Amino acid sequence: MALPERAAREPIPVTVVRSLGNMGPGDALDDCLERMQQTGSHLARVLDADGVTRGILFLEDVLEVLVGEIHDATQARDSRRRHTVAEV
C-alpha cells in the first residue's frame, strides 16, 4: 500500500481502527464465526478465564475447519498447516 510520505508519519485515525473481539478457548466455532462476521474482523483474541491473552484466532482458520483447506497465493501449493482453532 502506498501512502504519501507525510501520511506515513501521521498516527492512524482512531475511527479506522477496529478493536479485537474476545473469545474463550472453549467457545464454539460457529459462535466465534458469528461474532467475527458481526464485527467485520478477521482476527480475534483468545482470553483465558483470568483475562490473559492465550492466542489469536484467524478467520481463515475458522473457515478452513468448516469447509476444508483454503489455498491462496501466500501458501505454497504443497504446504500443510496444522490448525489449533480456539485451543490454548
CSV table of N, CA, C and O in Angstrom, one decimal:
chain,number,residue,atom,x,y,z
A,1,MET,N,0.8,-1.2,0.0
A,1,MET,CA,0.0,0.0,0.0
A,1,MET,C,0.9,1.2,0.0
A,1,MET,O,1.8,1.3,0.8
A,2,ALA,N,0.6,2.1,-0.9
A,2,ALA,CA,1.4,3.3,-1.0
A,2,ALA,C,0.7,4.4,-0.2
A,2,ALA,O,-0.5,4.7,-0.3
A,3,LEU,N,1.5,5.1,0.6
A,3,LEU,CA,1.0,6.3,1.3
A,3,LEU,C,1.8,7.5,0.9
A,3,LEU,O,3.0,7.4,0.7
A,4,PRO,N,1.2,8.7,0.9
A,4,PRO,CA,2.0,9.8,0.7
A,4,PRO,C,3.0,9.9,1.9
A,4,PRO,O,2.7,9.5,3.0
A,5,GLU,N,4.2,10.4,1.7
A,5,GLU,CA,5.2,10.4,2.8
A,5,GLU,C,4.7,11.1,4.0
A,5,GLU,O,5.0,10.6,5.1
A,6,ARG,N,4.0,12.2,3.9
A,6,ARG,CA,3.5,12.9,5.1
A,6,ARG,C,2.5,12.0,5.9
A,6,ARG,O,2.5,12.0,7.1
A,7,ALA,N,1.7,11.2,5.2
A,7,ALA,CA,0.7,10.4,5.9
A,7,ALA,C,1.4,9.2,6.6
A,7,ALA,O,0.9,8.7,7.6
A,8,ALA,N,2.6,8.8,6.2
A,8,ALA,CA,3.3,7.7,6.8
A,8,ALA,C,3.7,8.1,8.2
A,8,ALA,O,3.9,7.2,9.1
A,9,ARG,N,3.9,9.4,8.5
A,9,ARG,CA,4.3,9.8,9.8
A,9,ARG,C,3.2,10.2,10.7
A,9,ARG,O,3.4,10.5,11.9
A,10,GLU,N,2.0,10.2,10.2
A,10,GLU,CA,0.8,10.6,11.0
A,10,GLU,C,0.2,9.4,11.7
A,10,GLU,O,0.3,8.2,11.2
A,11,PRO,N,-0.3,9.6,12.9
A,11,PRO,CA,-1.0,8.4,13.6
A,11,PRO,C,-2.2,8.0,12.8
A,11,PRO,O,-2.8,8.8,12.1
A,12,ILE,N,-2.5,6.7,13.0
A,12,ILE,CA,-3.7,6.2,12.3
A,12,ILE,C,-4.9,6.7,13.1
A,12,ILE,O,-5.0,6.7,14.3
A,13,PRO,N,-5.9,7.3,12.3
A,13,PRO,CA,-7.1,7.8,13.0
A,13,PRO,C,-7.9,6.7,13.7
A,13,PRO,O,-8.0,5.6,13.2
A,14,VAL,N,-8.3,7.1,14.9
A,14,VAL,CA,-9.0,6.1,15.8
A,14,VAL,C,-10.3,5.6,15.1
A,14,VAL,O,-10.7,4.5,15.4
A,15,THR,N,-10.8,6.4,14.2
A,15,THR,CA,-12.1,6.0,13.6
A,15,THR,C,-11.9,4.8,12.6
A,15,THR,O,-12.9,4.2,12.2
A,16,VAL,N,-10.7,4.5,12.2
A,16,VAL,CA,-10.5,3.4,11.2
A,16,VAL,C,-9.9,2.2,11.9
A,16,VAL,O,-9.6,1.2,11.3
A,17,VAL,N,-9.6,2.3,13.2
A,17,VAL,CA,-9.0,1.1,13.9
A,17,VAL,C,-10.2,0.3,14.5
A,17,VAL,O,-11.0,0.8,15.2
A,18,ARG,N,-10.1,-1.0,14.2
A,18,ARG,CA,-11.1,-1.9,14.8
A,18,ARG,C,-10.5,-2.6,16.0
A,18,ARG,O,-9.4,-3.1,16.0
A,19,SER,N,-11.4,-2.8,17.0
A,19,SER,CA,-10.9,-3.5,18.2
A,19,SER,C,-11.0,-5.0,17.9
A,19,SER,O,-11.9,-5.4,17.2
A,20,LEU,N,-10.2,-5.8,18.6
A,20,LEU,CA,-10.2,-7.2,18.5
A,20,LEU,C,-11.4,-7.7,19.3
A,20,LEU,O,-11.6,-7.3,20.5
A,21,GLY,N,-12.1,-8.7,18.8
A,21,GLY,CA,-13.1,-9.4,19.6
A,21,GLY,C,-12.4,-10.3,20.6
A,21,GLY,O,-11.3,-10.8,20.3
A,22,ASN,N,-13.1,-10.6,21.6
A,22,ASN,CA,-12.5,-11.6,22.6
A,22,ASN,C,-13.3,-12.9,22.6
A,22,ASN,O,-14.5,-12.9,22.6
A,23,MET,N,-12.5,-14.0,22.5
A,23,MET,CA,-13.1,-15.3,22.5
A,23,MET,C,-12.5,-16.1,23.7
A,23,MET,O,-11.4,-15.8,24.1
A,24,GLY,N,-13.2,-17.1,24.1
A,24,GLY,CA,-12.6,-18.0,25.1
A,24,GLY,C,-12.2,-19.3,24.5
A,24,GLY,O,-12.7,-19.6,23.4
A,25,PRO,N,-11.2,-20.0,25.1
A,25,PRO,CA,-10.7,-21.2,24.5
A,25,PRO,C,-11.8,-22.3,24.3
A,25,PRO,O,-11.7,-23.1,23.4
A,26,GLY,N,-12.9,-22.2,25.0
A,26,GLY,CA,-13.9,-23.2,24.9
A,26,GLY,C,-15.1,-22.7,24.1
A,26,GLY,O,-16.1,-23.5,23.9
A,27,ASP,N,-15.1,-21.6,23.5
A,27,ASP,CA,-16.2,-21.0,22.7
A,27,ASP,C,-16.4,-21.9,21.4
A,27,ASP,O,-15.4,-22.4,20.8
A,28,ALA,N,-17.7,-22.1,21.1
A,28,ALA,CA,-18.0,-22.9,19.9
A,28,ALA,C,-17.5,-22.2,18.7
A,28,ALA,O,-17.6,-20.9,18.6
A,29,LEU,N,-17.1,-22.9,17.7
A,29,LEU,CA,-16.6,-22.4,16.5
A,29,LEU,C,-17.6,-21.5,15.7
A,29,LEU,O,-17.3,-20.4,15.2
A,30,ASP,N,-18.9,-22.0,15.7
A,30,ASP,CA,-19.9,-21.2,15.0
A,30,ASP,C,-20.2,-19.9,15.7
A,30,ASP,O,-20.5,-18.9,15.1
A,31,ASP,N,-20.1,-19.9,17.0
A,31,ASP,CA,-20.2,-18.6,17.8
A,31,ASP,C,-19.1,-17.6,17.4
A,31,ASP,O,-19.3,-16.4,17.3
A,32,CYS,N,-17.9,-18.2,17.4
A,32,CYS,CA,-16.7,-17.3,17.0
A,32,CYS,C,-16.9,-16.7,15.6
A,32,CYS,O,-16.7,-15.5,15.4
A,33,LEU,N,-17.3,-17.6,14.7
A,33,LEU,CA,-17.6,-17.1,13.3
A,33,LEU,C,-18.6,-16.0,13.3
A,33,LEU,O,-18.5,-15.0,12.6
A,34,GLU,N,-19.7,-16.2,14.0
A,34,GLU,CA,-20.8,-15.2,14.0
A,34,GLU,C,-20.3,-13.9,14.6
A,34,GLU,O,-20.6,-12.8,14.0
A,35,ARG,N,-19.6,-13.9,15.7
A,35,ARG,CA,-19.1,-12.7,16.3
A,35,ARG,C,-18.1,-12.0,15.3
A,35,ARG,O,-18.1,-10.7,15.2
A,36,MET,N,-17.2,-12.7,14.6
A,36,MET,CA,-16.3,-12.1,13.7
A,36,MET,C,-17.0,-11.5,12.5
A,36,MET,O,-16.7,-10.5,12.0
A,37,GLN,N,-18.1,-12.2,12.1
A,37,GLN,CA,-18.9,-11.6,11.0
A,37,GLN,C,-19.6,-10.3,11.4
A,37,GLN,O,-19.6,-9.3,10.7
A,38,GLN,N,-20.1,-10.3,12.6
A,38,GLN,CA,-20.8,-9.1,13.1
A,38,GLN,C,-19.9,-7.9,13.3
A,38,GLN,O,-20.3,-6.8,13.0
A,39,THR,N,-18.6,-8.1,13.6
A,39,THR,CA,-17.7,-7.0,13.8
A,39,THR,C,-16.9,-6.7,12.6
A,39,THR,O,-16.1,-5.7,12.6
A,40,GLY,N,-16.9,-7.6,11.6
A,40,GLY,CA,-16.1,-7.4,10.4
A,40,GLY,C,-14.7,-7.7,10.6
A,40,GLY,O,-13.8,-7.2,9.9
A,41,SER,N,-14.4,-8.5,11.6
A,41,SER,CA,-13.0,-8.7,12.0
A,41,SER,C,-12.5,-10.0,11.4
A,41,SER,O,-13.2,-11.0,11.3
A,42,HIS,N,-11.2,-10.0,11.0
A,42,HIS,CA,-10.5,-11.2,10.5
A,42,HIS,C,-9.7,-11.9,11.6
A,42,HIS,O,-9.1,-12.9,11.4
A,43,LEU,N,-9.6,-11.2,12.8
A,43,LEU,CA,-8.8,-11.7,13.9
A,43,LEU,C,-9.6,-11.6,15.2
A,43,LEU,O,-10.5,-10.7,15.3
A,44,ALA,N,-9.3,-12.4,16.1
A,44,ALA,CA,-9.9,-12.3,17.5
A,44,ALA,C,-8.9,-12.8,18.5
A,44,ALA,O,-8.0,-13.6,18.2
A,45,ARG,N,-9.0,-12.2,19.7
A,45,ARG,CA,-8.1,-12.5,20.8
A,45,ARG,C,-8.7,-13.6,21.6
A,45,ARG,O,-9.9,-13.6,21.9
A,46,VAL,N,-7.9,-14.7,21.9
A,46,VAL,CA,-8.4,-15.8,22.8
A,46,VAL,C,-7.9,-15.5,24.2
A,46,VAL,O,-6.7,-15.4,24.4
A,47,LEU,N,-8.8,-15.3,25.1
A,47,LEU,CA,-8.5,-15.0,26.5
A,47,LEU,C,-8.9,-16.2,27.4
A,47,LEU,O,-9.9,-16.8,27.2
A,48,ASP,N,-8.0,-16.4,28.4
A,48,ASP,CA,-8.4,-17.5,29.4
A,48,ASP,C,-9.3,-16.9,30.5
A,48,ASP,O,-9.7,-15.7,30.4
A,49,ALA,N,-9.6,-17.6,31.4
A,49,ALA,CA,-10.6,-17.2,32.5
A,49,ALA,C,-10.0,-16.0,33.3
A,49,ALA,O,-10.8,-15.3,33.8
A,50,ASP,N,-8.7,-15.8,33.3
A,50,ASP,CA,-8.1,-14.7,34.1
A,50,ASP,C,-7.9,-13.5,33.2
A,50,ASP,O,-7.4,-12.5,33.7
A,51,GLY,N,-8.4,-13.5,32.0
A,51,GLY,CA,-8.3,-12.4,31.1
A,51,GLY,C,-6.9,-12.3,30.4
A,51,GLY,O,-6.6,-11.2,29.8
A,52,VAL,N,-6.1,-13.3,30.5
A,52,VAL,CA,-4.8,-13.3,29.9
A,52,VAL,C,-4.9,-13.8,28.4
A,52,VAL,O,-5.6,-14.8,28.1
A,53,THR,N,-4.3,-13.1,27.5
A,53,THR,CA,-4.3,-13.4,26.1
A,53,THR,C,-3.5,-14.7,25.9
A,53,THR,O,-2.3,-14.8,26.3
A,54,ARG,N,-4.1,-15.7,25.3
A,54,ARG,CA,-3.5,-17.0,25.1
A,54,ARG,C,-3.3,-17.3,23.6
A,54,ARG,O,-2.6,-18.3,23.3
A,55,GLY,N,-3.9,-16.5,22.8
A,55,GLY,CA,-3.7,-16.8,21.3
A,55,GLY,C,-4.5,-15.8,20.5
A,55,GLY,O,-5.2,-15.0,21.0
A,56,ILE,N,-4.4,-16.0,19.2
A,56,ILE,CA,-5.1,-15.2,18.2
A,56,ILE,C,-5.9,-16.2,17.3
A,56,ILE,O,-5.3,-17.2,16.9
A,57,LEU,N,-7.1,-15.9,17.1
A,57,LEU,CA,-7.9,-16.8,16.2
A,57,LEU,C,-8.1,-16.0,14.9
A,57,LEU,O,-8.5,-14.9,14.8
A,58,PHE,N,-7.7,-16.7,13.8
A,58,PHE,CA,-7.8,-16.1,12.4
A,58,PHE,C,-9.1,-16.6,11.7
A,58,PHE,O,-9.4,-17.8,11.8
A,59,LEU,N,-9.8,-15.7,11.1
A,59,LEU,CA,-11.0,-16.1,10.3
A,59,LEU,C,-10.6,-17.2,9.3
A,59,LEU,O,-11.4,-18.1,9.1
A,60,GLU,N,-9.5,-17.1,8.6
A,60,GLU,CA,-9.1,-18.1,7.7
A,60,GLU,C,-9.1,-19.5,8.3
A,60,GLU,O,-9.6,-20.5,7.7
A,61,ASP,N,-8.6,-19.6,9.5
A,61,ASP,CA,-8.5,-20.9,10.2
A,61,ASP,C,-9.9,-21.4,10.6
A,61,ASP,O,-10.2,-22.6,10.5
A,62,VAL,N,-10.8,-20.5,11.0
A,62,VAL,CA,-12.2,-20.9,11.3
A,62,VAL,C,-12.8,-21.5,10.0
A,62,VAL,O,-13.4,-22.5,10.0
A,63,LEU,N,-12.7,-20.8,8.9
A,63,LEU,CA,-13.3,-21.2,7.6
A,63,LEU,C,-12.7,-22.5,7.2
A,63,LEU,O,-13.4,-23.4,6.7
A,64,GLU,N,-11.4,-22.7,7.4
A,64,GLU,CA,-10.8,-24.0,7.0
A,64,GLU,C,-11.3,-25.2,7.8
A,64,GLU,O,-11.4,-26.3,7.2
A,65,VAL,N,-11.6,-25.0,9.0
A,65,VAL,CA,-12.1,-26.0,9.8
A,65,VAL,C,-13.5,-26.4,9.3
A,65,VAL,O,-13.9,-27.5,9.3
A,66,LEU,N,-14.3,-25.4,8.9
A,66,LEU,CA,-15.6,-25.6,8.5
A,66,LEU,C,-15.7,-26.1,7.0
A,66,LEU,O,-16.6,-27.0,6.8
A,67,VAL,N,-14.9,-25.6,6.1
A,67,VAL,CA,-15.1,-26.0,4.7
A,67,VAL,C,-13.8,-26.7,4.1
A,67,VAL,O,-13.9,-27.2,3.0
A,68,GLY,N,-12.8,-26.9,4.8
A,68,GLY,CA,-11.6,-27.5,4.3
A,68,GLY,C,-10.5,-26.5,4.0
A,68,GLY,O,-10.7,-25.3,4.0
A,69,GLU,N,-9.3,-27.0,3.6
A,69,GLU,CA,-8.2,-26.2,3.4
A,69,GLU,C,-8.4,-25.2,2.3
A,69,GLU,O,-9.0,-25.5,1.3
A,70,ILE,N,-8.0,-24.0,2.6
A,70,ILE,CA,-8.1,-22.9,1.6
A,70,ILE,C,-6.7,-22.6,1.1
A,70,ILE,O,-5.7,-22.3,1.8
A,71,HIS,N,-6.5,-22.7,-0.2
A,71,HIS,CA,-5.2,-22.5,-0.9
A,71,HIS,C,-5.3,-21.1,-1.5
A,71,HIS,O,-6.1,-20.8,-2.2
A,72,ASP,N,-4.3,-20.2,-1.1
A,72,ASP,CA,-4.3,-18.9,-1.6
A,72,ASP,C,-2.8,-18.6,-2.0
A,72,ASP,O,-1.9,-19.4,-1.9
A,73,ALA,N,-2.6,-17.4,-2.5
A,73,ALA,CA,-1.4,-17.0,-3.1
A,73,ALA,C,-0.2,-17.0,-2.1
A,73,ALA,O,0.9,-17.0,-2.5
A,74,THR,N,-0.6,-16.9,-0.8
A,74,THR,CA,0.5,-16.8,0.2
A,74,THR,C,1.0,-18.2,0.7
A,74,THR,O,2.0,-18.2,1.4
A,75,GLN,N,0.4,-19.2,0.2
A,75,GLN,CA,0.8,-20.6,0.6
A,75,GLN,C,1.4,-21.3,-0.6
A,75,GLN,O,0.9,-21.2,-1.7
A,76,ALA,N,2.4,-22.1,-0.3
A,76,ALA,CA,3.0,-23.0,-1.4
A,76,ALA,C,2.0,-24.1,-1.7
A,76,ALA,O,1.2,-24.4,-0.8
A,77,ARG,N,2.0,-24.5,-2.9
A,77,ARG,CA,1.0,-25.5,-3.3
A,77,ARG,C,0.9,-26.7,-2.4
A,77,ARG,O,-0.1,-27.3,-2.1
A,78,ASP,N,2.1,-27.2,-2.0
A,78,ASP,CA,2.1,-28.5,-1.2
A,78,ASP,C,2.2,-28.3,0.3
A,78,ASP,O,2.4,-29.2,1.0
A,79,SER,N,2.1,-27.0,0.7
A,79,SER,CA,2.2,-26.8,2.2
A,79,SER,C,1.0,-27.3,2.9
A,79,SER,O,-0.1,-27.3,2.4
A,80,ARG,N,1.3,-27.8,4.1
A,80,ARG,CA,0.2,-28.2,5.0
A,80,ARG,C,0.4,-27.5,6.3
A,80,ARG,O,1.5,-27.4,6.9
A,81,ARG,N,-0.7,-27.0,6.8
A,81,ARG,CA,-0.7,-26.3,8.1
A,81,ARG,C,-1.5,-27.1,9.1
A,81,ARG,O,-2.5,-27.6,8.8
A,82,ARG,N,-1.0,-27.0,10.4
A,82,ARG,CA,-1.8,-27.7,11.5
A,82,ARG,C,-2.6,-26.6,12.1
A,82,ARG,O,-2.2,-25.5,12.3
A,83,HIS,N,-3.9,-26.9,12.4
A,83,HIS,CA,-4.8,-25.9,13.0
A,83,HIS,C,-5.1,-26.2,14.4
A,83,HIS,O,-5.4,-27.4,14.7
A,84,THR,N,-5.1,-25.3,15.2
A,84,THR,CA,-5.5,-25.4,16.6
A,84,THR,C,-6.4,-24.2,16.9
A,84,THR,O,-6.1,-23.3,17.6
A,85,VAL,N,-7.6,-24.2,16.3
A,85,VAL,CA,-8.5,-23.1,16.4
A,85,VAL,C,-9.2,-23.1,17.8
A,85,VAL,O,-9.7,-24.1,18.2
A,86,ALA,N,-9.1,-22.0,18.4
A,86,ALA,CA,-9.7,-21.7,19.7
A,86,ALA,C,-9.2,-22.6,20.8
A,86,ALA,O,-9.8,-22.9,21.8
A,87,GLU,N,-8.0,-23.2,20.6
A,87,GLU,CA,-7.4,-24.0,21.7
A,87,GLU,C,-6.2,-23.3,22.2
A,87,GLU,O,-5.4,-22.7,21.5
A,88,VAL,N,-6.0,-23.4,23.5
A,88,VAL,CA,-4.8,-22.7,24.1
A,88,VAL,C,-4.0,-23.7,24.9
A,88,VAL,O,-4.5,-24.7,25.3
